[in-house]
Amino acid sequence: MLPFKPDFHCHTTLSDGSLTPKELIERAVQFEVTHLAITDHDSTKGYEQAVPFAEKTNVELISGTEISCQWQKHTIHIVGLQMDIANQQLQAGLEQNCQIRIERAQAIDEKAKPRFGSLLEKIKPKLKEGMIGRNHFAQELIAQGIVSDQNQAFNKYLKQGRSLYAPVVWPELTEVVKWIVEAGGIAVIAHPHIYKMTKNKLNKMIEEFKQAGGKGIEVVCQPRVCSDQIGMADRAKRHGLYASLGSDFHRPEHTWRGLGWLATMPEGVDPIWNYLKQTKGLIR
Ligand code: AMP
Ligand code: MN
Ligand code: MN
Ligand code: MN
């Protein structure tokens, strides 16, 4: 049997990743990932479509999604794992977020049209049934040679304060945690180091997240141990949260991020796989 190598955060073409669910499972096999959650933005379709492919392999797949929400003017991403994806409240919530995404994409496109023509018309044929996000605009700006990479696309045009940014109001954090919990899942704060918050504010957000039923926080998000990871491990312990891990893999060209390429879980935390095994989410 392969050594335990989990990754509980990644994307496919059903959101803003570049690999199809089938290709993602093939990559998991290639890189010997043993336990995987596909967490497409505001959708469980990536997971659903990967199930038949994962069944033919030794990759153990659990259900996942990454939901956008609002906490005090901040956009926060909450990963949901091991949910009953047939849950109606969850699917209605995800549908609502996808609708917000469509409206925002139209608003971005109106801003883009005078300078670049419609970007959305070029993006649409590539989407199929996937949700739309700012990353699709980033990829289109790259394809048209307007920017050289994704970072530049965000820094020049797509991030808050730039010319193609369209404001959006996501559902409240507590509401989103409720969708996940009531669907039988575990809610996890995604990449907590990226939110531009003071330590006190982050602690306050974590407390509200816990009160709403949230139980996990991503501690390991990178291949190497870094100060963010040490800080988050400490937070997980202090707040009594399960420590999760995920690469946030989007596309093979991003060579600094690989599926399953993650530092070892630090000592002293309660790893999320303990929870997943207790609740029979993971069987191996
Ligand atoms: P959205 O949920 O559509 O607003 O897009 C969020 C996604 O855009 C994230 O999951 C990242 O993939 C990407 N993203 C957000 N901010 C940046 C940034 N500053 N540089 C590069 N990519 C980013
Ligand atoms: Mn993304
Ligand atoms: Mn995210
Ligand atoms: Mn992500």
mmCIF file of C-alpha atoms and ligand atoms in Angstrom:
data_model
loop_
_atom_site.group_PDB
_atom_site.id
_atom_site.type_symbol
_atom_site.label_atom_id
_atom_site.label_comp_id
_atom_site.label_asym_id
_atom_site.label_seq_id
_atom_site.Cartn_x
_atom_site.Cartn_y
_atom_site.Cartn_z
ATOM 1 C CA MET A 1 0.000 0.000 0.000
ATOM 2 C CA LEU A 2 1.166 3.531 -0.792
ATOM 3 C CA PRO A 3 2.197 5.873 2.026
ATOM 4 C CA PHE A 4 -0.630 8.124 3.272
ATOM 5 C CA LYS A 5 -0.690 11.244 1.061
ATOM 6 C CA PRO A 6 -3.871 13.315 1.396
ATOM 7 C CA ASP A 7 -4.904 16.528 -0.373
ATOM 8 C CA PHE A 8 -8.223 18.084 0.583
ATOM 9 C CA HIS A 9 -8.305 21.199 -1.621
ATOM 10 C CA CYS A 10 -8.055 21.338 -5.429
ATOM 11 C CA HIS A 11 -9.948 22.414 -8.550
ATOM 12 C CA THR A 12 -11.098 21.038 -11.911
ATOM 13 C CA THR A 13 -12.662 22.472 -15.080
ATOM 14 C CA LEU A 14 -15.981 22.526 -13.202
ATOM 15 C CA SER A 15 -14.618 25.674 -11.570
ATOM 16 C CA ASP A 16 -11.364 27.463 -12.399
ATOM 17 C CA GLY A 17 -8.980 24.526 -12.714
ATOM 18 C CA SER A 18 -7.571 23.390 -16.054
ATOM 19 C CA LEU A 19 -7.886 19.598 -15.674
ATOM 20 C CA THR A 20 -11.117 17.674 -16.119
ATOM 21 C CA PRO A 21 -12.200 15.455 -13.185
ATOM 22 C CA LYS A 22 -10.852 12.424 -15.107
ATOM 23 C CA GLU A 23 -7.495 14.125 -15.694
ATOM 24 C CA LEU A 24 -7.327 15.201 -12.059
ATOM 25 C CA ILE A 25 -7.825 11.616 -10.858
ATOM 26 C CA GLU A 26 -5.118 10.484 -13.319
ATOM 27 C CA ARG A 27 -2.813 13.109 -11.837
ATOM 28 C CA ALA A 28 -3.636 11.955 -8.308
ATOM 29 C CA VAL A 29 -2.647 8.407 -9.334
ATOM 30 C CA GLN A 30 0.534 9.678 -11.010
ATOM 31 C CA PHE A 31 1.595 11.642 -7.917
ATOM 32 C CA GLU A 32 0.497 8.890 -5.531
ATOM 33 C CA VAL A 33 -2.140 10.935 -3.725
ATOM 34 C CA THR A 34 -4.048 8.417 -1.633
ATOM 35 C CA HIS A 35 -6.918 10.522 -0.223
ATOM 36 C CA LEU A 36 -8.452 13.372 -2.202
ATOM 37 C CA ALA A 37 -11.183 16.000 -1.973
ATOM 38 C CA ILE A 38 -12.055 17.962 -5.109
ATOM 39 C CA THR A 39 -13.248 21.355 -3.918
ATOM 40 C CA ASP A 40 -14.508 23.320 -6.902
ATOM 41 C CA HIS A 41 -15.742 26.857 -6.207
ATOM 42 C CA ASP A 42 -19.459 26.888 -5.342
ATOM 43 C CA SER A 43 -20.068 23.503 -6.936
ATOM 44 C CA THR A 44 -19.950 19.801 -6.138
ATOM 45 C CA LYS A 45 -19.982 18.785 -9.818
ATOM 46 C CA GLY A 46 -16.212 18.260 -9.984
ATOM 47 C CA TYR A 47 -16.493 15.683 -7.212
ATOM 48 C CA GLU A 48 -19.589 14.070 -8.723
ATOM 49 C CA GLN A 49 -17.972 13.647 -12.134
ATOM 50 C CA ALA A 50 -14.741 12.286 -10.622
ATOM 51 C CA VAL A 51 -16.457 9.497 -8.658
ATOM 52 C CA PRO A 52 -16.619 6.899 -11.484
ATOM 53 C CA PHE A 53 -12.960 7.498 -12.399
ATOM 54 C CA ALA A 54 -11.757 7.361 -8.788
ATOM 55 C CA GLU A 55 -13.592 4.070 -8.293
ATOM 56 C CA LYS A 56 -11.281 2.430 -10.844
ATOM 57 C CA THR A 57 -8.210 3.524 -8.861
ATOM 58 C CA ASN A 58 -6.876 3.336 -5.314
ATOM 59 C CA VAL A 59 -7.526 7.050 -4.762
ATOM 60 C CA GLU A 60 -10.036 7.493 -1.965
ATOM 61 C CA LEU A 61 -12.274 10.411 -2.875
ATOM 62 C CA ILE A 62 -14.482 12.376 -0.498
ATOM 63 C CA SER A 63 -17.025 15.006 -1.476
ATOM 64 C CA GLY A 64 -15.923 18.617 -1.449
ATOM 65 C CA THR A 65 -16.602 22.210 -2.444
ATOM 66 C CA GLU A 66 -15.140 25.649 -1.709
ATOM 67 C CA ILE A 67 -17.855 28.201 -0.974
ATOM 68 C CA SER A 68 -17.452 31.990 -1.172
ATOM 69 C CA CYS A 69 -18.952 33.943 1.697
ATOM 70 C CA GLN A 70 -18.893 37.273 3.437
ATOM 71 C CA TRP A 71 -17.614 38.191 6.860
ATOM 72 C CA GLN A 72 -17.438 41.887 7.764
ATOM 73 C CA LYS A 73 -16.665 43.084 4.216
ATOM 74 C CA HIS A 74 -14.080 40.322 3.724
ATOM 75 C CA THR A 75 -14.603 37.559 1.172
ATOM 76 C CA ILE A 76 -13.829 34.286 2.907
ATOM 77 C CA HIS A 77 -13.585 30.828 1.363
ATOM 78 C CA ILE A 78 -15.002 27.913 3.322
ATOM 79 C CA VAL A 79 -14.179 24.378 2.234
ATOM 80 C CA GLY A 80 -16.915 21.815 2.826
ATOM 81 C CA LEU A 81 -15.892 18.180 3.054
ATOM 82 C CA GLN A 82 -17.766 14.919 3.266
ATOM 83 C CA MET A 83 -21.224 16.377 2.683
ATOM 84 C CA ASP A 84 -24.302 14.641 1.402
ATOM 85 C CA ILE A 85 -24.282 16.343 -1.968
ATOM 86 C CA ALA A 86 -27.948 15.520 -2.514
ATOM 87 C CA ASN A 87 -28.833 17.908 0.333
ATOM 88 C CA GLN A 88 -31.304 20.443 -1.035
ATOM 89 C CA GLN A 89 -30.337 23.404 1.129
ATOM 90 C CA LEU A 90 -26.681 22.957 0.164
ATOM 91 C CA GLN A 91 -27.426 22.703 -3.554
ATOM 92 C CA ALA A 92 -29.800 25.688 -3.421
ATOM 93 C CA GLY A 93 -27.053 27.716 -1.736
ATOM 94 C CA LEU A 94 -24.470 26.700 -4.330
ATOM 95 C CA GLU A 95 -26.934 27.553 -7.096
ATOM 96 C CA GLN A 96 -27.460 30.980 -5.539
ATOM 97 C CA ASN A 97 -23.689 31.596 -5.478
ATOM 98 C CA CYS A 98 -23.379 30.510 -9.114
ATOM 99 C CA GLN A 99 -26.116 33.002 -10.001
ATOM 100 C CA ILE A 100 -24.155 35.738 -8.195
ATOM 101 C CA ARG A 101 -21.117 34.664 -10.235
ATOM 102 C CA ILE A 102 -23.021 34.985 -13.529
ATOM 103 C CA GLU A 103 -24.251 38.473 -12.629
ATOM 104 C CA ARG A 104 -20.765 39.538 -11.538
ATOM 105 C CA ALA A 105 -19.259 38.157 -14.764
ATOM 106 C CA GLN A 106 -21.685 40.322 -16.752
ATOM 107 C CA ALA A 107 -20.688 43.361 -14.686
ATOM 108 C CA ILE A 108 -16.981 42.634 -15.263
ATOM 109 C CA ASP A 109 -17.663 42.233 -18.972
ATOM 110 C CA GLU A 110 -19.437 45.601 -19.193
ATOM 111 C CA LYS A 111 -16.303 47.175 -17.708
ATOM 112 C CA ALA A 112 -14.069 45.260 -20.123
ATOM 113 C CA LYS A 113 -16.040 45.936 -23.336
ATOM 114 C CA PRO A 114 -14.924 49.527 -24.087
ATOM 115 C CA ARG A 115 -11.251 48.505 -23.937
ATOM 116 C CA PHE A 116 -11.070 44.867 -24.952
ATOM 117 C CA GLY A 117 -14.441 44.002 -26.468
ATOM 118 C CA SER A 118 -16.512 41.304 -24.804
ATOM 119 C CA LEU A 119 -14.315 38.825 -22.953
ATOM 120 C CA LEU A 120 -17.358 36.895 -21.769
ATOM 121 C CA GLU A 121 -18.364 35.865 -25.306
ATOM 122 C CA LYS A 122 -14.924 34.230 -25.683
ATOM 123 C CA ILE A 123 -15.108 32.580 -22.259
ATOM 124 C CA LYS A 124 -18.634 31.149 -22.547
ATOM 125 C CA PRO A 125 -17.929 28.334 -25.053
ATOM 126 C CA LYS A 126 -15.157 27.027 -22.780
ATOM 127 C CA LEU A 127 -17.301 26.907 -19.642
ATOM 128 C CA LYS A 128 -19.727 24.105 -20.471
ATOM 129 C CA GLU A 129 -21.380 23.350 -17.121
ATOM 130 C CA GLY A 130 -18.699 24.885 -14.927
ATOM 131 C CA MET A 131 -19.146 27.950 -12.768
ATOM 132 C CA ILE A 132 -17.588 31.252 -13.861
ATOM 133 C CA GLY A 133 -14.983 33.113 -11.844
ATOM 134 C CA ARG A 134 -12.452 35.895 -12.120
ATOM 135 C CA ASN A 135 -9.840 33.328 -13.094
ATOM 136 C CA HIS A 136 -11.649 32.767 -16.405
ATOM 137 C CA PHE A 137 -11.227 36.457 -17.141
ATOM 138 C CA ALA A 138 -7.574 36.190 -16.105
ATOM 139 C CA GLN A 139 -7.036 33.289 -18.535
ATOM 140 C CA GLU A 140 -8.755 35.221 -21.350
ATOM 141 C CA LEU A 141 -6.587 38.298 -20.708
ATOM 142 C CA ILE A 142 -3.537 36.008 -20.912
ATOM 143 C CA ALA A 143 -4.827 34.337 -24.108
ATOM 144 C CA GLN A 144 -5.248 37.747 -25.752
ATOM 145 C CA GLY A 145 -1.731 38.791 -24.757
ATOM 146 C CA ILE A 146 -3.030 41.650 -22.593
ATOM 147 C CA VAL A 147 -1.195 40.306 -19.552
ATOM 148 C CA SER A 148 1.551 37.728 -19.211
ATOM 149 C CA ASP A 149 0.272 35.720 -16.270
ATOM 150 C CA GLN A 150 -2.502 35.274 -13.722
ATOM 151 C CA ASN A 151 -0.862 37.411 -11.049
ATOM 152 C CA GLN A 152 -0.592 40.277 -13.479
ATOM 153 C CA ALA A 153 -4.217 39.840 -14.535
ATOM 154 C CA PHE A 154 -5.350 40.198 -10.921
ATOM 155 C CA ASN A 155 -2.908 42.919 -9.967
ATOM 156 C CA LYS A 156 -3.631 45.059 -13.033
ATOM 157 C CA TYR A 157 -7.333 44.417 -13.643
ATOM 158 C CA LEU A 158 -9.262 41.989 -11.488
ATOM 159 C CA LYS A 159 -8.524 42.563 -7.839
ATOM 160 C CA GLN A 160 -10.436 44.997 -5.663
ATOM 161 C CA GLY A 161 -9.730 48.587 -6.653
ATOM 162 C CA ARG A 162 -8.713 47.751 -10.241
ATOM 163 C CA SER A 163 -10.633 48.709 -13.371
ATOM 164 C CA LEU A 164 -12.368 45.378 -14.047
ATOM 165 C CA TYR A 165 -13.301 44.672 -10.440
ATOM 166 C CA ALA A 166 -17.030 44.295 -9.866
ATOM 167 C CA PRO A 167 -18.186 44.251 -6.251
ATOM 168 C CA VAL A 168 -20.161 41.290 -5.028
ATOM 169 C CA VAL A 169 -22.042 40.432 -1.855
ATOM 170 C CA TRP A 170 -21.712 36.778 -0.960
ATOM 171 C CA PRO A 171 -23.920 35.067 1.642
ATOM 172 C CA GLU A 172 -22.871 35.399 5.269
ATOM 173 C CA LEU A 173 -20.188 33.086 6.669
ATOM 174 C CA THR A 174 -22.539 31.669 9.318
ATOM 175 C CA GLU A 175 -25.114 30.832 6.636
ATOM 176 C CA VAL A 176 -22.583 28.994 4.481
ATOM 177 C CA VAL A 177 -21.259 26.999 7.453
ATOM 178 C CA LYS A 178 -24.862 26.000 8.163
ATOM 179 C CA TRP A 179 -25.348 24.672 4.599
ATOM 180 C CA ILE A 180 -22.283 22.444 5.002
ATOM 181 C CA VAL A 181 -23.041 21.264 8.543
ATOM 182 C CA GLU A 182 -26.698 20.534 7.826
ATOM 183 C CA ALA A 183 -25.599 18.499 4.805
ATOM 184 C CA GLY A 184 -23.621 16.332 7.244
ATOM 185 C CA GLY A 185 -20.263 17.811 6.278
ATOM 186 C CA ILE A 186 -17.365 19.459 8.036
ATOM 187 C CA ALA A 187 -16.659 23.163 7.362
ATOM 188 C CA VAL A 188 -13.028 24.250 7.074
ATOM 189 C CA ILE A 189 -11.602 27.787 6.789
ATOM 190 C CA ALA A 190 -9.612 27.801 3.535
ATOM 191 C CA HIS A 191 -6.125 29.365 3.269
ATOM 192 C CA PRO A 192 -6.536 31.517 6.440
ATOM 193 C CA HIS A 193 -3.227 33.307 5.838
ATOM 194 C CA ILE A 194 -4.440 35.151 2.725
ATOM 195 C CA TYR A 195 -7.169 37.274 4.317
ATOM 196 C CA LYS A 196 -5.830 40.717 5.017
ATOM 197 C CA MET A 197 -6.916 40.835 8.662
ATOM 198 C CA THR A 198 -5.303 41.716 11.950
ATOM 199 C CA LYS A 199 -4.644 38.788 14.287
ATOM 200 C CA ASN A 200 -7.487 39.912 16.537
ATOM 201 C CA LYS A 201 -9.910 40.095 13.659
ATOM 202 C CA LEU A 202 -8.913 36.658 12.419
ATOM 203 C CA ASN A 203 -9.477 35.274 15.924
ATOM 204 C CA LYS A 204 -12.908 36.903 16.008
ATOM 205 C CA MET A 205 -13.779 35.410 12.633
ATOM 206 C CA ILE A 206 -12.663 31.988 13.846
ATOM 207 C CA GLU A 207 -14.845 32.299 16.960
ATOM 208 C CA GLU A 208 -17.931 33.171 14.898
ATOM 209 C CA PHE A 209 -17.101 30.340 12.505
ATOM 210 C CA LYS A 210 -16.966 27.922 15.459
ATOM 211 C CA GLN A 211 -20.212 29.196 16.921
ATOM 212 C CA ALA A 212 -21.872 28.552 13.572
ATOM 213 C CA GLY A 213 -20.678 24.918 13.685
ATOM 214 C CA GLY A 214 -17.365 25.175 11.831
ATOM 215 C CA LYS A 215 -14.771 22.618 12.930
ATOM 216 C CA GLY A 216 -11.687 22.862 10.732
ATOM 217 C CA ILE A 217 -8.968 25.173 9.482
ATOM 218 C CA GLU A 218 -6.362 24.686 6.769
ATOM 219 C CA VAL A 219 -2.970 24.536 8.422
ATOM 220 C CA VAL A 220 -0.846 23.033 5.658
ATOM 221 C CA CYS A 221 -1.305 24.813 2.317
ATOM 222 C CA GLN A 222 2.235 24.725 0.994
ATOM 223 C CA PRO A 223 5.003 22.254 0.138
ATOM 224 C CA ARG A 224 7.398 23.689 2.693
ATOM 225 C CA VAL A 225 7.017 24.636 6.325
ATOM 226 C CA CYS A 226 6.577 28.403 6.598
ATOM 227 C CA SER A 227 5.740 30.899 9.320
ATOM 228 C CA ASP A 228 2.081 31.004 8.204
ATOM 229 C CA GLN A 229 1.824 27.284 8.810
ATOM 230 C CA ILE A 230 3.349 27.500 12.274
ATOM 231 C CA GLY A 231 0.924 30.318 13.158
ATOM 232 C CA MET A 232 -2.091 28.423 11.866
ATOM 233 C CA ALA A 233 -1.089 25.227 13.674
ATOM 234 C CA ASP A 234 -0.986 27.267 16.862
ATOM 235 C CA ARG A 235 -4.427 28.739 16.095
ATOM 236 C CA ALA A 236 -5.891 25.305 15.375
ATOM 237 C CA LYS A 237 -4.690 24.139 18.805
ATOM 238 C CA ARG A 238 -5.873 27.221 20.678
ATOM 239 C CA HIS A 239 -9.309 27.233 19.080
ATOM 240 C CA GLY A 240 -9.748 23.458 19.164
ATOM 241 C CA LEU A 241 -10.127 23.073 15.397
ATOM 242 C CA TYR A 242 -9.196 20.112 13.235
ATOM 243 C CA ALA A 243 -6.168 20.866 11.071
ATOM 244 C CA SER A 244 -6.750 20.336 7.370
ATOM 245 C CA LEU A 245 -4.380 20.383 4.426
ATOM 246 C CA GLY A 246 -4.715 21.153 0.754
ATOM 247 C CA SER A 247 -2.601 22.316 -2.163
ATOM 248 C CA ASP A 248 -5.314 24.453 -3.833
ATOM 249 C CA PHE A 249 -4.048 22.926 -7.080
ATOM 250 C CA HIS A 250 -5.540 24.658 -10.155
ATOM 251 C CA ARG A 251 -3.302 23.845 -13.140
ATOM 252 C CA PRO A 252 -0.068 21.992 -13.929
ATOM 253 C CA GLU A 253 1.628 25.166 -15.270
ATOM 254 C CA HIS A 254 1.640 26.518 -11.714
ATOM 255 C CA THR A 255 4.823 24.699 -10.852
ATOM 256 C CA TRP A 256 4.971 26.106 -7.331
ATOM 257 C CA ARG A 257 1.843 24.143 -6.413
ATOM 258 C CA GLY A 258 1.430 20.427 -6.983
ATOM 259 C CA LEU A 259 -1.383 18.017 -6.261
ATOM 260 C CA GLY A 260 -0.530 16.334 -2.950
ATOM 261 C CA TRP A 261 2.707 18.311 -2.654
ATOM 262 C CA LEU A 262 2.389 19.392 0.969
ATOM 263 C CA ALA A 263 4.514 19.747 4.067
ATOM 264 C CA THR A 264 4.022 17.237 6.864
ATOM 265 C CA MET A 265 1.221 17.994 9.303
ATOM 266 C CA PRO A 266 2.817 19.673 12.353
ATOM 267 C CA GLU A 267 2.972 17.861 15.684
ATOM 268 C CA GLY A 268 0.387 18.598 18.343
ATOM 269 C CA VAL A 269 -2.592 19.410 16.107
ATOM 270 C CA ASP A 270 -5.620 17.187 15.642
ATOM 271 C CA PRO A 271 -5.500 16.297 11.921
ATOM 272 C CA ILE A 272 -8.784 16.399 10.044
ATOM 273 C CA TRP A 273 -8.377 12.772 8.950
ATOM 274 C CA ASN A 274 -9.050 11.765 12.565
ATOM 275 C CA TYR A 275 -12.477 13.355 12.231
ATOM 276 C CA LEU A 276 -13.056 11.904 8.772
ATOM 277 C CA LYS A 277 -12.147 8.410 9.948
ATOM 278 C CA GLN A 278 -14.306 8.635 13.090
ATOM 279 C CA THR A 279 -17.284 9.676 10.998
ATOM 280 C CA LYS A 280 -16.515 7.016 8.372
ATOM 281 C CA GLY A 281 -15.802 9.657 5.745
ATOM 282 C CA LEU A 282 -12.474 7.972 5.149
ATOM 283 C CA ILE A 283 -12.416 4.225 5.176
ATOM 284 C CA ARG A 284 -8.750 3.460 4.583
HETATM 285 P P1 AMP B 1 -13.451 34.309 -7.618
HETATM 286 O O1 AMP B 1 -13.914 33.326 -6.571
HETATM 287 O O2 AMP B 1 -14.068 34.067 -8.957
HETATM 288 O O3 AMP B 1 -13.540 35.725 -7.166
HETATM 289 O O4 AMP B 1 -11.923 34.024 -7.872
HETATM 290 C C1 AMP B 1 -11.068 33.639 -6.843
HETATM 291 C C2 AMP B 1 -9.942 32.839 -7.474
HETATM 292 O O5 AMP B 1 -9.128 33.701 -8.239
HETATM 293 C C3 AMP B 1 -9.037 32.220 -6.449
HETATM 294 O O6 AMP B 1 -9.471 30.930 -6.112
HETATM 295 C C4 AMP B 1 -7.736 32.155 -7.195
HETATM 296 O O7 AMP B 1 -7.756 31.041 -8.059
HETATM 297 C C5 AMP B 1 -7.752 33.407 -8.057
HETATM 298 N N1 AMP B 1 -7.138 34.601 -7.457
HETATM 299 C C6 AMP B 1 -7.694 35.448 -6.563
HETATM 300 N N2 AMP B 1 -6.856 36.468 -6.260
HETATM 301 C C7 AMP B 1 -5.740 36.273 -6.990
HETATM 302 C C8 AMP B 1 -4.491 36.984 -7.143
HETATM 303 N N3 AMP B 1 -4.258 38.112 -6.473
HETATM 304 N N4 AMP B 1 -3.576 36.475 -7.971
HETATM 305 C C9 AMP B 1 -3.822 35.340 -8.649
HETATM 306 N N5 AMP B 1 -4.969 34.642 -8.570
HETATM 307 C C10 AMP B 1 -5.913 35.079 -7.744
HETATM 308 MN MN MN B 2 -9.694 29.380 -7.808
HETATM 309 MN MN MN B 3 -9.843 29.991 -2.258
HETATM 310 MN MN MN B 4 -9.298 26.908 -3.899
#
